[in-house]
Amino acid sequence: MKVSVDPHGREARPWRQLSCGGTKEDRTLRQVTVWSPPAIHDVQANATSMVASTLALHDLIRSVDEGKRVALSSILTAHKTLMADDPAEMVYAGRVRDMQNWIGGFDF
């Protein structure tokens, strides 16, 4: 079976921010450039994260089969599976954090 894939190309599309906040540049942006079809040639880290999250969720869901309550140990096991291969987060894999976790990073 042969599957054809259109060549990748860039395309400008209209854009409007739907939420409040952000920078002035975010609020005044009127178009974005997208890849069509999406370029996925450099997504190894994302694919690895997707597999880890699938495994973590599967294990967490199985831990509450038959009406069992969610236990901290099950959450930490899922967290360990999710974060084990992340160089920036592996030190916290399977542990309750002892410092604030800032989405997008924070130096303080």
Tab-separated table of N, CA and C in Angstrom, residues 8-104:
chain	number	residue	atom	x	y	z
A	8	HIS	N	5.731	19.585	2.267
A	8	HIS	CA	5.539	20.588	3.305
A	8	HIS	C	5.655	21.979	2.713
A	9	GLY	N	4.873	22.855	3.236
A	9	GLY	CA	4.934	24.242	2.814
A	9	GLY	C	4.428	25.138	3.923
A	10	ARG	N	4.780	26.378	3.840
A	10	ARG	CA	4.316	27.355	4.828
A	10	ARG	C	3.116	28.105	4.275
A	11	GLU	N	2.236	28.464	5.207
A	11	GLU	CA	1.030	29.167	4.804
A	11	GLU	C	0.665	30.181	5.898
A	12	ALA	N	0.396	31.409	5.504
A	12	ALA	CA	-0.037	32.432	6.459
A	12	ALA	C	-1.537	32.275	6.684
A	13	ARG	N	-1.933	32.263	7.959
A	13	ARG	CA	-3.346	32.124	8.297
A	13	ARG	C	-3.759	33.242	9.242
A	14	PRO	N	-5.024	33.675	9.152
A	14	PRO	CA	-5.504	34.725	10.064
A	14	PRO	C	-5.439	34.246	11.516
A	15	TRP	N	-5.204	35.160	12.429
A	15	TRP	CA	-5.103	34.819	13.841
A	15	TRP	C	-5.697	35.935	14.683
A	16	ARG	N	-6.362	35.541	15.758
A	16	ARG	CA	-6.870	36.499	16.728
A	16	ARG	C	-6.806	35.856	18.108
A	17	GLN	N	-6.198	36.522	19.050
A	17	GLN	CA	-6.107	36.007	20.406
A	17	GLN	C	-7.496	35.948	21.019
A	18	LEU	N	-7.838	34.838	21.664
A	18	LEU	CA	-9.175	34.668	22.231
A	18	LEU	C	-9.241	34.905	23.729
A	19	SER	N	-8.084	35.031	24.377
A	19	SER	CA	-8.097	35.245	25.823
A	19	SER	C	-7.464	36.581	26.165
A	20	CYS	N	-7.774	37.060	27.343
A	20	CYS	CA	-7.197	38.321	27.813
A	20	CYS	C	-5.775	38.073	28.291
A	21	GLY	N	-5.003	39.129	28.343
A	21	GLY	CA	-3.649	39.020	28.868
A	21	GLY	C	-2.627	38.861	27.759
A	22	GLY	N	-1.438	38.535	28.162
A	22	GLY	CA	-0.360	38.389	27.203
A	22	GLY	C	0.282	39.727	26.878
A	23	THR	N	1.265	39.676	26.025
A	23	THR	CA	1.976	40.883	25.639
A	23	THR	C	1.189	41.654	24.588
A	24	LYS	N	1.590	42.895	24.363
A	24	LYS	CA	0.944	43.698	23.321
A	24	LYS	C	1.095	43.006	21.972
A	25	GLU	N	2.271	42.414	21.737
A	25	GLU	CA	2.498	41.700	20.477
A	25	GLU	C	1.510	40.547	20.310
A	26	ASP	N	1.234	39.816	21.394
A	26	ASP	CA	0.252	38.724	21.339
A	26	ASP	C	-1.135	39.258	20.992
A	27	ARG	N	-1.505	40.355	21.641
A	27	ARG	CA	-2.852	40.906	21.455
A	27	ARG	C	-3.061	41.518	20.082
A	28	THR	N	-1.986	41.994	19.451
A	28	THR	CA	-2.131	42.665	18.151
A	28	THR	C	-1.754	41.772	16.977
A	29	LEU	N	-1.352	40.552	17.248
A	29	LEU	CA	-0.992	39.621	16.177
A	29	LEU	C	-2.218	39.320	15.325
A	30	ARG	N	-2.100	39.396	14.027
A	30	ARG	CA	-3.239	39.180	13.141
A	30	ARG	C	-3.078	37.998	12.200
A	31	GLN	N	-1.858	37.443	12.115
A	31	GLN	CA	-1.682	36.234	11.310
A	31	GLN	C	-0.513	35.428	11.844
A	32	VAL	N	-0.565	34.137	11.599
A	32	VAL	CA	0.523	33.237	11.969
A	32	VAL	C	0.907	32.441	10.736
A	33	THR	N	2.144	31.978	10.714
A	33	THR	CA	2.612	31.132	9.626
A	33	THR	C	2.650	29.701	10.129
A	34	VAL	N	1.987	28.806	9.424
A	34	VAL	CA	1.911	27.401	9.822
A	34	VAL	C	2.525	26.520	8.741
A	35	TRP	N	2.949	25.336	9.142
A	35	TRP	CA	3.406	24.324	8.189
A	35	TRP	C	2.195	23.525	7.746
A	36	SER	N	2.117	23.217	6.499
A	36	SER	CA	1.016	22.425	5.986
A	36	SER	C	1.571	21.368	5.025
A	37	PRO	N	1.450	20.068	5.310
A	37	PRO	CA	1.024	19.491	6.592
A	37	PRO	C	2.047	19.799	7.672
A	38	PRO	N	1.697	19.583	8.942
A	38	PRO	CA	2.630	19.920	10.023
A	38	PRO	C	3.976	19.225	9.846
A	39	ALA	N	5.055	19.985	10.046
A	39	ALA	CA	6.398	19.421	9.968
A	39	ALA	C	6.669	18.651	11.256
A	40	ILE	N	6.964	17.368	11.146
A	40	ILE	CA	7.204	16.542	12.331
A	40	ILE	C	8.557	15.845	12.264
A	41	HIS	N	9.476	16.413	11.497
A	41	HIS	CA	10.765	15.755	11.321
A	41	HIS	C	11.635	15.811	12.567
A	42	ASP	N	11.349	16.681	13.518
A	42	ASP	CA	12.207	16.837	14.690
A	42	ASP	C	11.387	16.787	15.972
A	43	VAL	N	10.635	15.700	16.160
A	43	VAL	CA	9.750	15.620	17.317
A	43	VAL	C	10.035	14.416	18.211
A	44	GLN	N	11.272	13.940	18.229
A	44	GLN	CA	11.603	12.775	19.045
A	44	GLN	C	11.242	12.991	20.513
A	45	ALA	N	11.588	14.134	21.068
A	45	ALA	CA	11.286	14.392	22.475
A	45	ALA	C	9.782	14.397	22.715
A	46	ASN	N	9.020	14.992	21.814
A	46	ASN	CA	7.573	15.019	21.974
A	46	ASN	C	6.977	13.628	21.881
A	47	ALA	N	7.474	12.815	20.956
A	47	ALA	CA	6.963	11.450	20.819
A	47	ALA	C	7.273	10.640	22.076
A	48	THR	N	8.461	10.801	22.613
A	48	THR	CA	8.835	10.098	23.843
A	48	THR	C	7.932	10.527	24.988
A	49	SER	N	7.654	11.815	25.090
A	49	SER	CA	6.768	12.312	26.140
A	49	SER	C	5.359	11.772	25.978
A	50	MET	N	4.898	11.664	24.735
A	50	MET	CA	3.554	11.143	24.493
A	50	MET	C	3.444	9.688	24.932
A	51	VAL	N	4.458	8.895	24.637
A	51	VAL	CA	4.448	7.487	25.057
A	51	VAL	C	4.466	7.409	26.581
A	52	ALA	N	5.335	8.196	27.210
A	52	ALA	CA	5.417	8.183	28.675
A	52	ALA	C	4.095	8.600	29.305
A	53	SER	N	3.441	9.618	28.745
A	53	SER	CA	2.171	10.062	29.333
A	53	SER	C	1.090	9.014	29.152
A	54	THR	N	1.092	8.326	28.019
A	54	THR	CA	0.119	7.259	27.794
A	54	THR	C	0.311	6.132	28.798
A	55	LEU	N	1.556	5.725	29.004
A	55	LEU	CA	1.837	4.661	29.973
A	55	LEU	C	1.466	5.096	31.388
A	56	ALA	N	1.802	6.329	31.734
A	56	ALA	CA	1.500	6.829	33.076
A	56	ALA	C	-0.005	6.851	33.327
A	57	LEU	N	-0.764	7.356	32.362
A	57	LEU	CA	-2.227	7.398	32.517
A	57	LEU	C	-2.820	5.998	32.571
A	58	HIS	N	-2.322	5.102	31.736
A	58	HIS	CA	-2.812	3.722	31.741
A	58	HIS	C	-2.624	3.097	33.120
A	59	ASP	N	-1.410	3.256	33.678
A	59	ASP	CA	-1.137	2.680	34.991
A	59	ASP	C	-2.001	3.318	36.078
A	60	LEU	N	-2.199	4.619	35.994
A	60	LEU	CA	-3.003	5.301	37.000
A	60	LEU	C	-4.467	4.862	36.923
A	61	ILE	N	-4.986	4.728	35.715
A	61	ILE	CA	-6.374	4.270	35.544
A	61	ILE	C	-6.531	2.841	36.061
A	62	ARG	N	-5.569	1.977	35.737
A	62	ARG	CA	-5.628	0.592	36.227
A	62	ARG	C	-5.591	0.533	37.749
A	63	SER	N	-4.904	1.487	38.384
A	63	SER	CA	-4.777	1.457	39.845
A	63	SER	C	-6.104	1.729	40.554
A	64	VAL	N	-7.094	2.275	39.827
A	64	VAL	CA	-8.391	2.554	40.448
A	64	VAL	C	-9.505	1.666	39.892
A	65	ASP	N	-9.116	0.595	39.236
A	65	ASP	CA	-10.114	-0.367	38.764
A	65	ASP	C	-10.938	-0.874	39.948
A	66	GLU	N	-12.132	-1.285	39.657
A	66	GLU	CA	-13.043	-1.863	40.649
A	66	GLU	C	-13.376	-0.881	41.769
A	67	GLY	N	-13.416	0.409	41.446
A	67	GLY	CA	-13.847	1.393	42.415
A	67	GLY	C	-12.847	1.759	43.488
A	68	LYS	N	-11.594	1.373	43.325
A	68	LYS	CA	-10.583	1.734	44.326
A	68	LYS	C	-10.367	3.240	44.328
A	69	ARG	N	-9.928	3.752	45.459
A	69	ARG	CA	-9.623	5.180	45.579
A	69	ARG	C	-8.247	5.466	44.980
A	70	VAL	N	-8.064	6.687	44.513
A	70	VAL	CA	-6.758	7.112	44.006
A	70	VAL	C	-5.830	7.274	45.203
A	71	ALA	N	-4.692	6.609	45.139
A	71	ALA	CA	-3.724	6.672	46.234
A	71	ALA	C	-2.517	7.505	45.810
A	72	LEU	N	-1.904	8.174	46.772
A	72	LEU	CA	-0.716	8.975	46.488
A	72	LEU	C	0.367	8.109	45.845
A	73	SER	N	0.506	6.881	46.302
A	73	SER	CA	1.530	6.005	45.736
A	73	SER	C	1.277	5.757	44.245
A	74	SER	N	0.018	5.651	43.840
A	74	SER	CA	-0.312	5.463	42.419
A	74	SER	C	0.008	6.715	41.613
A	75	ILE	N	-0.277	7.873	42.175
A	75	ILE	CA	0.041	9.131	41.490
A	75	ILE	C	1.547	9.264	41.323
A	76	LEU	N	2.303	8.947	42.357
A	76	LEU	CA	3.764	9.057	42.284
A	76	LEU	C	4.353	8.041	41.312
A	77	THR	N	3.766	6.856	41.231
A	77	THR	CA	4.230	5.864	40.252
A	77	THR	C	3.998	6.376	38.842
A	78	ALA	N	2.820	6.937	38.589
A	78	ALA	CA	2.531	7.509	37.273
A	78	ALA	C	3.471	8.674	36.978
A	79	HIS	N	3.720	9.497	37.967
A	79	HIS	CA	4.632	10.634	37.804
A	79	HIS	C	6.046	10.162	37.479
A	80	LYS	N	6.470	9.093	38.107
A	80	LYS	CA	7.811	8.544	37.839
A	80	LYS	C	7.905	8.086	36.389
A	81	THR	N	6.869	7.403	35.909
A	81	THR	CA	6.842	6.954	34.518
A	81	THR	C	6.876	8.150	33.575
A	82	LEU	N	6.115	9.179	33.899
A	82	LEU	CA	6.013	10.357	33.044
A	82	LEU	C	7.315	11.147	32.978
A	83	MET	N	7.999	11.314	34.082
A	83	MET	CA	9.156	12.211	34.153
A	83	MET	C	10.519	11.523	34.104
A	84	ALA	N	10.560	10.211	34.086
A	84	ALA	CA	11.833	9.489	34.194
A	84	ALA	C	12.844	9.853	33.113
A	85	ASP	N	12.395	10.129	31.899
A	85	ASP	CA	13.319	10.411	30.799
A	85	ASP	C	13.500	11.897	30.521
A	86	ASP	N	12.923	12.753	31.347
A	86	ASP	CA	13.038	14.200	31.144
A	86	ASP	C	14.243	14.707	31.929
A	87	PRO	N	15.305	15.139	31.228
A	87	PRO	CA	16.529	15.546	31.926
A	87	PRO	C	16.302	16.659	32.960
A	88	ALA	N	15.387	17.566	32.683
A	88	ALA	CA	15.151	18.677	33.605
A	88	ALA	C	14.290	18.275	34.796
A	89	GLU	N	13.512	17.211	34.669
A	89	GLU	CA	12.557	16.837	35.712
A	89	GLU	C	12.850	15.502	36.376
A	90	MET	N	13.794	14.735	35.849
A	90	MET	CA	13.989	13.365	36.358
A	90	MET	C	14.348	13.324	37.845
A	91	VAL	N	14.921	14.385	38.373
A	91	VAL	CA	15.249	14.399	39.790
A	91	VAL	C	13.985	14.342	40.651
A	92	TYR	N	12.855	14.812	40.107
A	92	TYR	CA	11.590	14.781	40.837
A	92	TYR	C	10.683	13.626	40.421
A	93	ALA	N	11.118	12.807	39.505
A	93	ALA	CA	10.272	11.710	39.017
A	93	ALA	C	9.858	10.808	40.178
A	94	GLY	N	8.558	10.697	40.385
A	94	GLY	CA	8.027	9.826	41.424
A	94	GLY	C	8.093	10.391	42.825
A	95	ARG	N	8.383	11.681	42.946
A	95	ARG	CA	8.492	12.316	44.266
A	95	ARG	C	7.574	13.529	44.344
A	96	VAL	N	7.140	13.839	45.544
A	96	VAL	CA	6.409	15.075	45.761
A	96	VAL	C	7.442	16.196	45.745
A	97	ARG	N	7.162	17.252	44.999
A	97	ARG	CA	8.110	18.369	44.894
A	97	ARG	C	8.273	19.084	46.232
A	98	ASP	N	9.469	19.623	46.428
A	98	ASP	CA	9.708	20.426	47.619
A	98	ASP	C	9.955	21.890	47.254
A	99	MET	N	9.669	22.238	45.978
A	99	MET	CA	9.747	23.628	45.535
A	99	MET	C	8.707	23.865	44.454
A	100	GLN	N	8.371	25.128	44.254
A	100	GLN	CA	7.367	25.505	43.250
A	100	GLN	C	7.803	25.073	41.860
A	101	ASN	N	6.869	24.581	41.063
A	101	ASN	CA	7.123	24.216	39.677
A	101	ASN	C	6.493	25.277	38.782
A	102	TRP	N	7.318	26.062	38.109
A	102	TRP	CA	6.820	27.126	37.223
A	102	TRP	C	6.738	26.611	35.818
A	103	ILE	N	5.570	26.656	35.207
A	103	ILE	CA	5.396	26.237	33.819
A	103	ILE	C	6.163	27.213	32.940
A	104	GLY	N	7.033	26.672	32.097
A	104	GLY	CA	7.839	27.519	31.225
A	104	GLY	C	9.140	27.933	31.872
